[in-house]
mmCIF file of C-alpha atoms in Angstrom:
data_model
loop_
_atom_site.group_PDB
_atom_site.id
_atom_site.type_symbol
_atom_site.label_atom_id
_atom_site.label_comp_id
_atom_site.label_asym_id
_atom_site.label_seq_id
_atom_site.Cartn_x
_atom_site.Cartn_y
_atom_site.Cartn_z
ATOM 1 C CA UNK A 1 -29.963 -29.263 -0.947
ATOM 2 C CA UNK A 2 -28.378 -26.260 -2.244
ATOM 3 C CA UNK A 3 -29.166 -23.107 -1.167
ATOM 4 C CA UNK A 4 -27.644 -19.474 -0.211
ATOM 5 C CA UNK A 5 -27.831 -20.415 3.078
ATOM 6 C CA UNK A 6 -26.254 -23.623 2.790
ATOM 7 C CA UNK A 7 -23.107 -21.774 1.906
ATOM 8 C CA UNK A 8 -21.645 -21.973 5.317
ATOM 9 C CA UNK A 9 -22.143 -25.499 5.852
ATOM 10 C CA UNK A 10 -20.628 -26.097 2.237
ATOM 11 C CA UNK A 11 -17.388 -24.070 3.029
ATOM 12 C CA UNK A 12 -17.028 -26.341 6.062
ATOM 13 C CA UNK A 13 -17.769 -29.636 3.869
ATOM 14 C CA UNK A 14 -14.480 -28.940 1.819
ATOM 15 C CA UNK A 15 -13.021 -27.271 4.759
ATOM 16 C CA UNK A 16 -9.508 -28.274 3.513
ATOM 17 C CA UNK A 17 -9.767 -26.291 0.576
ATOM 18 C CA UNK A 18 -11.904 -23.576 1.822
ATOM 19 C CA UNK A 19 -8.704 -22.525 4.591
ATOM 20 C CA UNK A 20 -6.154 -23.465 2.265
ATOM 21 C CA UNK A 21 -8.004 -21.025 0.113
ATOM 22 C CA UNK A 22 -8.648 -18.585 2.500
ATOM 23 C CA UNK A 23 -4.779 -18.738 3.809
ATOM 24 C CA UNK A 24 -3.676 -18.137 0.147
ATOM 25 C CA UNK A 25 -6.360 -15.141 -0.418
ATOM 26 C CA UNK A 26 -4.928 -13.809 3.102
ATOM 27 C CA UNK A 27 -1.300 -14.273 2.235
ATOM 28 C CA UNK A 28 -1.937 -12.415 -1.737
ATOM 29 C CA UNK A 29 -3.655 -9.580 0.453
ATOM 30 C CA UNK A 30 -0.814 -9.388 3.163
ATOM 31 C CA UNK A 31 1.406 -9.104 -0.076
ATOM 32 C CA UNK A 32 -1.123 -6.561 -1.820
ATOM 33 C CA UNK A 33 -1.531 -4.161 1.302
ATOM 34 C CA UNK A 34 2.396 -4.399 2.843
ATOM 35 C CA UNK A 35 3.275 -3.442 -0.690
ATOM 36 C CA UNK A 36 1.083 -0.490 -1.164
ATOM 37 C CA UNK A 37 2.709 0.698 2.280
ATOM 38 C CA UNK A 38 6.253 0.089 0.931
ATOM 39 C CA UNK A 39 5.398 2.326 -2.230
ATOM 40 C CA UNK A 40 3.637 4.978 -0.455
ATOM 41 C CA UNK A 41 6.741 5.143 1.624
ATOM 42 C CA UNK A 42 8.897 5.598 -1.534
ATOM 43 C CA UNK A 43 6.854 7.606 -3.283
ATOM 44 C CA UNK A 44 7.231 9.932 -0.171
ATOM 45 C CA UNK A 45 10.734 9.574 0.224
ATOM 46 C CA UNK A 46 11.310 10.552 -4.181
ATOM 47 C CA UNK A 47 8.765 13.432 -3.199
ATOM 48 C CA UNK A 48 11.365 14.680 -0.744
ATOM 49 C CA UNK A 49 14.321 14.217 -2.802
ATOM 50 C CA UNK A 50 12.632 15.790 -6.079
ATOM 51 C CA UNK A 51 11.741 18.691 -3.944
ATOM 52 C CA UNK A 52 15.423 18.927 -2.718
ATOM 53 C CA UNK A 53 16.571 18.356 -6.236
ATOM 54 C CA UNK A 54 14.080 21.065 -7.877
ATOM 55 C CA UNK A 55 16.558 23.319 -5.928
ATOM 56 C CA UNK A 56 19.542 24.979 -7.484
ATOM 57 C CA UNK A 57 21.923 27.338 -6.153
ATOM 58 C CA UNK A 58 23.718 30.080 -8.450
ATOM 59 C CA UNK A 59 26.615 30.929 -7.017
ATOM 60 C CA UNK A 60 27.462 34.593 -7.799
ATOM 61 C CA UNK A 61 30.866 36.279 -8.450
ATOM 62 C CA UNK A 62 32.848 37.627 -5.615
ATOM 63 C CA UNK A 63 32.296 41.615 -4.808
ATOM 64 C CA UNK A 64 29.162 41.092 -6.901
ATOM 65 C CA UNK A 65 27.156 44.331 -5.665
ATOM 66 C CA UNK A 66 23.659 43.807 -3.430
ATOM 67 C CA UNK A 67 21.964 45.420 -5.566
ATOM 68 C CA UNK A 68 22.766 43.703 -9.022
ATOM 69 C CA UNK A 69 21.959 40.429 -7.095
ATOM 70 C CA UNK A 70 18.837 41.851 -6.468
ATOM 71 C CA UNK A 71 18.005 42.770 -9.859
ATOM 72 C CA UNK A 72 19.361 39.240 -10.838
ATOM 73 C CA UNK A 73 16.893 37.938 -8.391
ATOM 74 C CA UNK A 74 14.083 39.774 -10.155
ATOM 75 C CA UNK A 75 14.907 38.769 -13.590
ATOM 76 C CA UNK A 76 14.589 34.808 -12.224
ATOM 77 C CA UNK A 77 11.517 35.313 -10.304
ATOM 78 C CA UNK A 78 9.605 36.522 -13.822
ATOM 79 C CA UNK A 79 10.429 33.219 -15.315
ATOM 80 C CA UNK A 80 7.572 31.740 -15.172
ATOM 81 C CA UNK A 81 9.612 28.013 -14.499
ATOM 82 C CA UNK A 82 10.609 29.118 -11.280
ATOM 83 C CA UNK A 83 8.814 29.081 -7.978
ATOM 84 C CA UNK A 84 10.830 30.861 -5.411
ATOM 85 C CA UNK A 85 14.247 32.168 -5.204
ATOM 86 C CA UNK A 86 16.204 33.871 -2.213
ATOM 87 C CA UNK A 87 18.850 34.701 -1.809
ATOM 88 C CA UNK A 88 21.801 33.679 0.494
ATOM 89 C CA UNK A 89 24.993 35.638 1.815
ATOM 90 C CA UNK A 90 28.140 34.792 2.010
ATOM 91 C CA UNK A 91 27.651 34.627 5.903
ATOM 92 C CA UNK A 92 24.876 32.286 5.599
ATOM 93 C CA UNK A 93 26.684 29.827 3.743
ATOM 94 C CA UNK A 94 29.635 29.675 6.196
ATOM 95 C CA UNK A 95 26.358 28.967 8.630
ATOM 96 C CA UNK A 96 25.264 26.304 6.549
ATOM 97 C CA UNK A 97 28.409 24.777 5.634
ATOM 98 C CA UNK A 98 29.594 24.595 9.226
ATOM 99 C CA UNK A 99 26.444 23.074 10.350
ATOM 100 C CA UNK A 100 26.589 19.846 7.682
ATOM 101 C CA UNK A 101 27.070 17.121 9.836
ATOM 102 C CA UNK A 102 30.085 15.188 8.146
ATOM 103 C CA UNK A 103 32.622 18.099 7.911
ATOM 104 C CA UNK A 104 35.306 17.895 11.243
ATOM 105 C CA UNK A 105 36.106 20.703 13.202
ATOM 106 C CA UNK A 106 39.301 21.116 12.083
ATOM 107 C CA UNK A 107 38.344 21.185 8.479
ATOM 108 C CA UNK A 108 36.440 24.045 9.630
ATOM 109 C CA UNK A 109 39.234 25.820 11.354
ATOM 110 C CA UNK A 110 41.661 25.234 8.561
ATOM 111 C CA UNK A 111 39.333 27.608 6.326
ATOM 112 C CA UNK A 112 40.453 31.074 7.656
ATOM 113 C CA UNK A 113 38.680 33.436 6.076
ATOM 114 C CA UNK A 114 35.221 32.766 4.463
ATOM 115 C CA UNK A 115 36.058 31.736 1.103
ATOM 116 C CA UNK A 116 32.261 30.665 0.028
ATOM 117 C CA UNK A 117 30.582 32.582 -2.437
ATOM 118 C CA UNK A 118 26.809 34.780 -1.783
ATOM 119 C CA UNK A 119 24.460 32.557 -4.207
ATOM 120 C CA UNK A 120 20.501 32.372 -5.021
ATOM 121 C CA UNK A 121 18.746 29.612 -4.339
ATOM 122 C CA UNK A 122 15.875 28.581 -7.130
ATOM 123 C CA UNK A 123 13.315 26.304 -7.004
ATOM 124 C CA UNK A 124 11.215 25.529 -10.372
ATOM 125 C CA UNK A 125 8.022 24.550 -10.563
ATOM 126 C CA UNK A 126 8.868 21.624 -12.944
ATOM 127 C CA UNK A 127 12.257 18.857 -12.119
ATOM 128 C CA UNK A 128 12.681 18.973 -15.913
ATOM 129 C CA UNK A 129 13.590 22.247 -16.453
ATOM 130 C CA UNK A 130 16.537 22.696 -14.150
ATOM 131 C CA UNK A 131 18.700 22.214 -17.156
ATOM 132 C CA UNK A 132 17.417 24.989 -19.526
ATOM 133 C CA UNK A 133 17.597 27.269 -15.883
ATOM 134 C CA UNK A 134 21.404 26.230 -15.165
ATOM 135 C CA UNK A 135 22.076 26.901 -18.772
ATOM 136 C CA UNK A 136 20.408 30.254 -19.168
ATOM 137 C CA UNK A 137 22.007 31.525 -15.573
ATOM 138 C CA UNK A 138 25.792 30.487 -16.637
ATOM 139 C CA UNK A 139 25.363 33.321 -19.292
ATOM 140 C CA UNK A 140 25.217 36.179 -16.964
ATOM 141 C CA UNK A 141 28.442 37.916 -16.127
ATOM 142 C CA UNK A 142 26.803 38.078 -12.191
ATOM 143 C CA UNK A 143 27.671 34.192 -12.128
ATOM 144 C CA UNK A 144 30.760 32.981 -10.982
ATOM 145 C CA UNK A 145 32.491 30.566 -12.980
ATOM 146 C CA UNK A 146 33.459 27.760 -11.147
ATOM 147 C CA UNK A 147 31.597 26.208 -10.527
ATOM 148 C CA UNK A 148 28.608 28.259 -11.166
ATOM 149 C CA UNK A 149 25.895 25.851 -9.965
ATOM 150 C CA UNK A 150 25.425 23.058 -7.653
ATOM 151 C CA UNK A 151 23.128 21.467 -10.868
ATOM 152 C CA UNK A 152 23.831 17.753 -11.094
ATOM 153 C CA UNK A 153 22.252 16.426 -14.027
ATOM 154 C CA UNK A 154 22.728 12.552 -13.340
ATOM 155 C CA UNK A 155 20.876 12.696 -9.846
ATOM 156 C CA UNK A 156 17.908 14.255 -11.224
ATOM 157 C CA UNK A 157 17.371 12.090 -14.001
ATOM 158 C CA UNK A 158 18.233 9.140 -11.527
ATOM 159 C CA UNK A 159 15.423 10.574 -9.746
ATOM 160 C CA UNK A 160 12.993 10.402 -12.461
ATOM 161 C CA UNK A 161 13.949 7.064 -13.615
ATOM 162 C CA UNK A 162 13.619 5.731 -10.416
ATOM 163 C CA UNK A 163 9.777 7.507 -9.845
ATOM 164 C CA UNK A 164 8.944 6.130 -12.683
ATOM 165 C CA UNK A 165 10.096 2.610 -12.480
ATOM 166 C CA UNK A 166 8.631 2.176 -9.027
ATOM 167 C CA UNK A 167 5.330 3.488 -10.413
ATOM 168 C CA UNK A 168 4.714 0.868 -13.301
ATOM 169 C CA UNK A 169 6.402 -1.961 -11.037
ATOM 170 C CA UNK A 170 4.097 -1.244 -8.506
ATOM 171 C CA UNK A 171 1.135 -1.442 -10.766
ATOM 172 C CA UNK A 172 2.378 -4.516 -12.251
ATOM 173 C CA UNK A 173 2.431 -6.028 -8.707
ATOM 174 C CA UNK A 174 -0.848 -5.235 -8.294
ATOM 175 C CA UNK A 175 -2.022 -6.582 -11.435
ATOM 176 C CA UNK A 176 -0.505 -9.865 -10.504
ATOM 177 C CA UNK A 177 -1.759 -10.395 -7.313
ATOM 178 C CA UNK A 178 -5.115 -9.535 -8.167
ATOM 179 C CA UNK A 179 -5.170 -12.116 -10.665
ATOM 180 C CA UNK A 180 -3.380 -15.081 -8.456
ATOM 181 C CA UNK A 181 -6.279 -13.807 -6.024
ATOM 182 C CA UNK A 182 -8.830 -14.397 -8.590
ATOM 183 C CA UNK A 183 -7.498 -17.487 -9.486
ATOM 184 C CA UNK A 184 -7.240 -18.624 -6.376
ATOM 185 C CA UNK A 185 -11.428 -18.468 -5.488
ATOM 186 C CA UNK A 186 -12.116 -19.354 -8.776
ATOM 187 C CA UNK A 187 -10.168 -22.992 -8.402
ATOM 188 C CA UNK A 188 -11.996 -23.121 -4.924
ATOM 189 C CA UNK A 189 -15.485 -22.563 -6.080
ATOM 190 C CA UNK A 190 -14.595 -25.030 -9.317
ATOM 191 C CA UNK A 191 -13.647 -27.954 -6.515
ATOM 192 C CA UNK A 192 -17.249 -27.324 -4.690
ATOM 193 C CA UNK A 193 -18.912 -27.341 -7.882
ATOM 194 C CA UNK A 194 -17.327 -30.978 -9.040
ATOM 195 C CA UNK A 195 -17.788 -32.415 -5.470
ATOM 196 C CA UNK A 196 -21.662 -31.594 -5.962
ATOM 197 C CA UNK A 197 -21.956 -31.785 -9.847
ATOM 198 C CA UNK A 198 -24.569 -34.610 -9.501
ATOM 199 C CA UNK A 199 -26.570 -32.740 -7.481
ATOM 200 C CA UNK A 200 -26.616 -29.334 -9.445
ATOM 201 C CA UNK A 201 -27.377 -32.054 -12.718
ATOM 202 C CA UNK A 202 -30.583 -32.896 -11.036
ATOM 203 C CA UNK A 203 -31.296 -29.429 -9.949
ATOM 204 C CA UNK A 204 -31.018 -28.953 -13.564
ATOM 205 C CA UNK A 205 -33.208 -31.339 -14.643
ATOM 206 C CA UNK A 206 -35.968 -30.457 -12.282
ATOM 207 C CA UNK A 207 -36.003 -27.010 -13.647
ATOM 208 C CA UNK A 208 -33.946 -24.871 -11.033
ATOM 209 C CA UNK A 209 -32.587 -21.859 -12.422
ATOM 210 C CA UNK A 210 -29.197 -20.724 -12.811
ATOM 211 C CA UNK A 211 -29.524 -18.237 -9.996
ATOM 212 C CA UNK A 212 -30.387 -20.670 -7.748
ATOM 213 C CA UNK A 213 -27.939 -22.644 -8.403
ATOM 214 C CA UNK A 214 -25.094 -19.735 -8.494
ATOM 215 C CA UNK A 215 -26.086 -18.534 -5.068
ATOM 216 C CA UNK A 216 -24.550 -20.769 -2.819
ATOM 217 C CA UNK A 217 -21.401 -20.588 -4.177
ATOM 218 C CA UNK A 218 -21.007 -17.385 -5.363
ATOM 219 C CA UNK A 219 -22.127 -16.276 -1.402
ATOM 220 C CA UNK A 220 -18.768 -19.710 -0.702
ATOM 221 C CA UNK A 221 -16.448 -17.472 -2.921
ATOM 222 C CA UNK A 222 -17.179 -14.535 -0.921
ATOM 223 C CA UNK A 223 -16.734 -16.310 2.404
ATOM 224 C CA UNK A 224 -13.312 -16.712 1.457
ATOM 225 C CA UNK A 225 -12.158 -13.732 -0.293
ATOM 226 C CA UNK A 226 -13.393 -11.970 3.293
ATOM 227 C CA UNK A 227 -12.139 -14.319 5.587
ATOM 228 C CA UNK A 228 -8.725 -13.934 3.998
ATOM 229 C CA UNK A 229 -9.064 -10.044 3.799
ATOM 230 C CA UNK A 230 -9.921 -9.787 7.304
ATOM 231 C CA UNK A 231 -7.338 -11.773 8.715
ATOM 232 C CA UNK A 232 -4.613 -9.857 6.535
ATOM 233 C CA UNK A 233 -6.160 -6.004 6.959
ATOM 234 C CA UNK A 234 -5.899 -7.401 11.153
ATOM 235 C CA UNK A 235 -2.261 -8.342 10.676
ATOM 236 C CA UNK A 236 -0.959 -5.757 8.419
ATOM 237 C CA UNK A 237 -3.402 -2.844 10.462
ATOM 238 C CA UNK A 238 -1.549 -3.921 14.204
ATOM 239 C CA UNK A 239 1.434 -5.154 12.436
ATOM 240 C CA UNK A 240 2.940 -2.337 9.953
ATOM 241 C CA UNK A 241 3.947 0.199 12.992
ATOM 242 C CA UNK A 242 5.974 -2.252 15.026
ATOM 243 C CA UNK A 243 7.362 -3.492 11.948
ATOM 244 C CA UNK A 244 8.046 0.116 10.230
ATOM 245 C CA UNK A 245 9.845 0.710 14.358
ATOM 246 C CA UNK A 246 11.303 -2.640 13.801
ATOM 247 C CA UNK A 247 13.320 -1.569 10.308
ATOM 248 C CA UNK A 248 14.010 1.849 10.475
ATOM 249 C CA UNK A 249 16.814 1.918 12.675
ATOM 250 C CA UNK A 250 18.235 -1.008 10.455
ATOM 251 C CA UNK A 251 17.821 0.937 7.074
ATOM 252 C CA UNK A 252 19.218 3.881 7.003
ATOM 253 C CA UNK A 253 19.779 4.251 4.014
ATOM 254 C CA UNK A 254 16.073 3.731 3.152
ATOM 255 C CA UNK A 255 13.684 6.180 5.203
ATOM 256 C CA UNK A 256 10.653 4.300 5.725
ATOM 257 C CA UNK A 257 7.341 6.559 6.339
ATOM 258 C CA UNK A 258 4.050 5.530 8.483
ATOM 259 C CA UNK A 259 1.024 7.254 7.028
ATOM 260 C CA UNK A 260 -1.676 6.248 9.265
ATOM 261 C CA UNK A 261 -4.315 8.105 6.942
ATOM 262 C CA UNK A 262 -2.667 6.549 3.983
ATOM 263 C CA UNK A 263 -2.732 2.788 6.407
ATOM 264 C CA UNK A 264 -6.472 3.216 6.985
ATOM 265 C CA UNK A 265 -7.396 3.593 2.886
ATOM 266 C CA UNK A 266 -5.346 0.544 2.545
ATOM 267 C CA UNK A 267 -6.995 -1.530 5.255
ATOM 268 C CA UNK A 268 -10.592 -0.730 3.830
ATOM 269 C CA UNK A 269 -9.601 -1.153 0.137
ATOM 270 C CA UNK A 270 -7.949 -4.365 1.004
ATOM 271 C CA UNK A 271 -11.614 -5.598 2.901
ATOM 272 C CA UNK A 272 -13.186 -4.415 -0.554
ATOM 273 C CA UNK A 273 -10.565 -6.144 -2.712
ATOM 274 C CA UNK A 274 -11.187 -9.220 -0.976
ATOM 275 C CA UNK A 275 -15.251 -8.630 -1.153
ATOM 276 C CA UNK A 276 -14.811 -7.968 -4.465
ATOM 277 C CA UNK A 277 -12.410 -10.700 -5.832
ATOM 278 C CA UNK A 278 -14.743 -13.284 -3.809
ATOM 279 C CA UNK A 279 -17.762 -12.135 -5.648
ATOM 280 C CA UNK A 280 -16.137 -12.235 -9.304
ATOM 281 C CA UNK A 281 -14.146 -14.812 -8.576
ATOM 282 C CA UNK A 282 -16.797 -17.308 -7.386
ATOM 283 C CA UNK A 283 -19.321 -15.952 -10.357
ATOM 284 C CA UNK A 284 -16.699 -16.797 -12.834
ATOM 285 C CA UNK A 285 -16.271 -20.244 -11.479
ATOM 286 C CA UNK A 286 -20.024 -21.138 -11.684
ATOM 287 C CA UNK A 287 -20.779 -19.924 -15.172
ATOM 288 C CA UNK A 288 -18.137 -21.756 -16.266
ATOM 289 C CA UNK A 289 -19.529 -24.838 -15.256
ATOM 290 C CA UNK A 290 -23.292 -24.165 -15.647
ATOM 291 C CA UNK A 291 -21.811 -23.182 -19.358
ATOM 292 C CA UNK A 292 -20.809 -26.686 -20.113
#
């Protein structure tokens, strides 16, 4: 007889199904949650860079006097685009440029006296309006004139591209695996249903409500959209550090980042995710059929 408690020993009656369903809902949410960690990590590493690139240093004229830097200094911190400025002595930037890590020592020696400029270093509130900033500061006589900034147009709109690209193909991702979740339980609950369609026909006849005959199934769907959730939130919760250890020496060129705040929101969205695609996915599946 059907019943909600008879949902267990249904699951086990198409058992081949049921874990090949479960093993495809695990492997969508493996997917689902390793890629939400692989776009937090980027979305980390172009916060980073956009903060480095909302940065621009003016480099100003040589013998330029303290105290017109200063009152340059003033006249950019009014602008209401720009955040902070400071600024940087000639001294400083020997500092800096010795310390960069690919310059050799006897690049270094070869440069006699210090021939880098004093500059001021702005950050603005906004990526987007470094342009308008570089081109307003090039005006003033204060600015030397070559170059005059460190501005480089291309990176920061290779920046934005890029932020903005990951952002919808993440979504899209998303999107898709959802629905190859959904699909997924709603093909599972669909076999169950035809295995026992004579049975649910007599129901039927006898008077038994839709309810009653949803139950069961829709308590089958949600069997496996949890199994498979728990399974992948226990491999991606104990696996993502090892694996994040694993890779990072490997790609250098792509900083990974472990959030384990950011880990724990994924592991208990992915256990609702798969509640929640169970329970839709298995109450699709029966009102299609108790439609017909």
């Amino acid at each position: 007889m059907i019943s909600p408690s008879a949902a267990p020993e249904n699951f086990w009656r198409n058992a081949a199904v049921s874990i090949a369903s479960v093993l495809i809902v695990w492997m969508v949410l493996l997917s689902l949650g390793s890629l939400l960690m692989v776009l937090n990590s980027l979305q980390h590493i172009l916060t980073l860079e956009k903060g480095r690139a909302s940065a621009i240093s003016i480099f100003l004229a040589d013998n330029t006097p303290l105290s017109s830097a200063m009152d340059f200094k003033l006249q950019l911190m009014r602008d209401s685009r720009v955040s902070a400025v400071s600024y940087v002595t000639k001294e400083q930037a020997l500092v800096r440029f010795q310390e960069m890590p690919t310059l050799s020592p006897d690049l270094i020696a070869a440069l006699g006296s210090n021939p880098l400029p004093a500059s001021l270093d702005v950050t603005v509130k906004d990526i987007r309006s470094l342009a308008d900033i570089d081109k307003m500061v090039r005006t003033s006589p204060l600015v030397d004139k070559s170059p005059a900034t460190n501005y480089s147009p291309d990176v920061i709109d290779k920046i934005i591209v890029l932020a903005r690209v990951a952002g919808i193909a993440g979504v899209v991702l998303i999107v898709g695996l959802a629905a190859l979740s959904l699909f997924i339980i709603m093909l599972t609950i669909r076999t169950a249903i035809y295995m026992r369609r004579k049975e649910i026909e007599v129901m039927k006849l006898v008077g038994a409500t839709d309810w009653f005959v949803r139950w069961p199934f829709i308590v089958e769907g949600l069997m496996v959209g949890v199994l498979g959730a728990v399974v992948a939130v226990i491999i991606v919760g104990l696996g993502y550090r090892p694996a994040e250890q694993y890779l990072q020496p490997r790609l250098v060129f792509i900083p990974l980042f472990y959030d384990p705040e950011f880990l724990k929101v994924v592991l208990a969205g992915m256990l609702a995710f798969g509640l929640l695609l169970g329970t839709v996915g298995s109450y699709l599946g029966v009102r299609r059929f108790l439609r017909q």
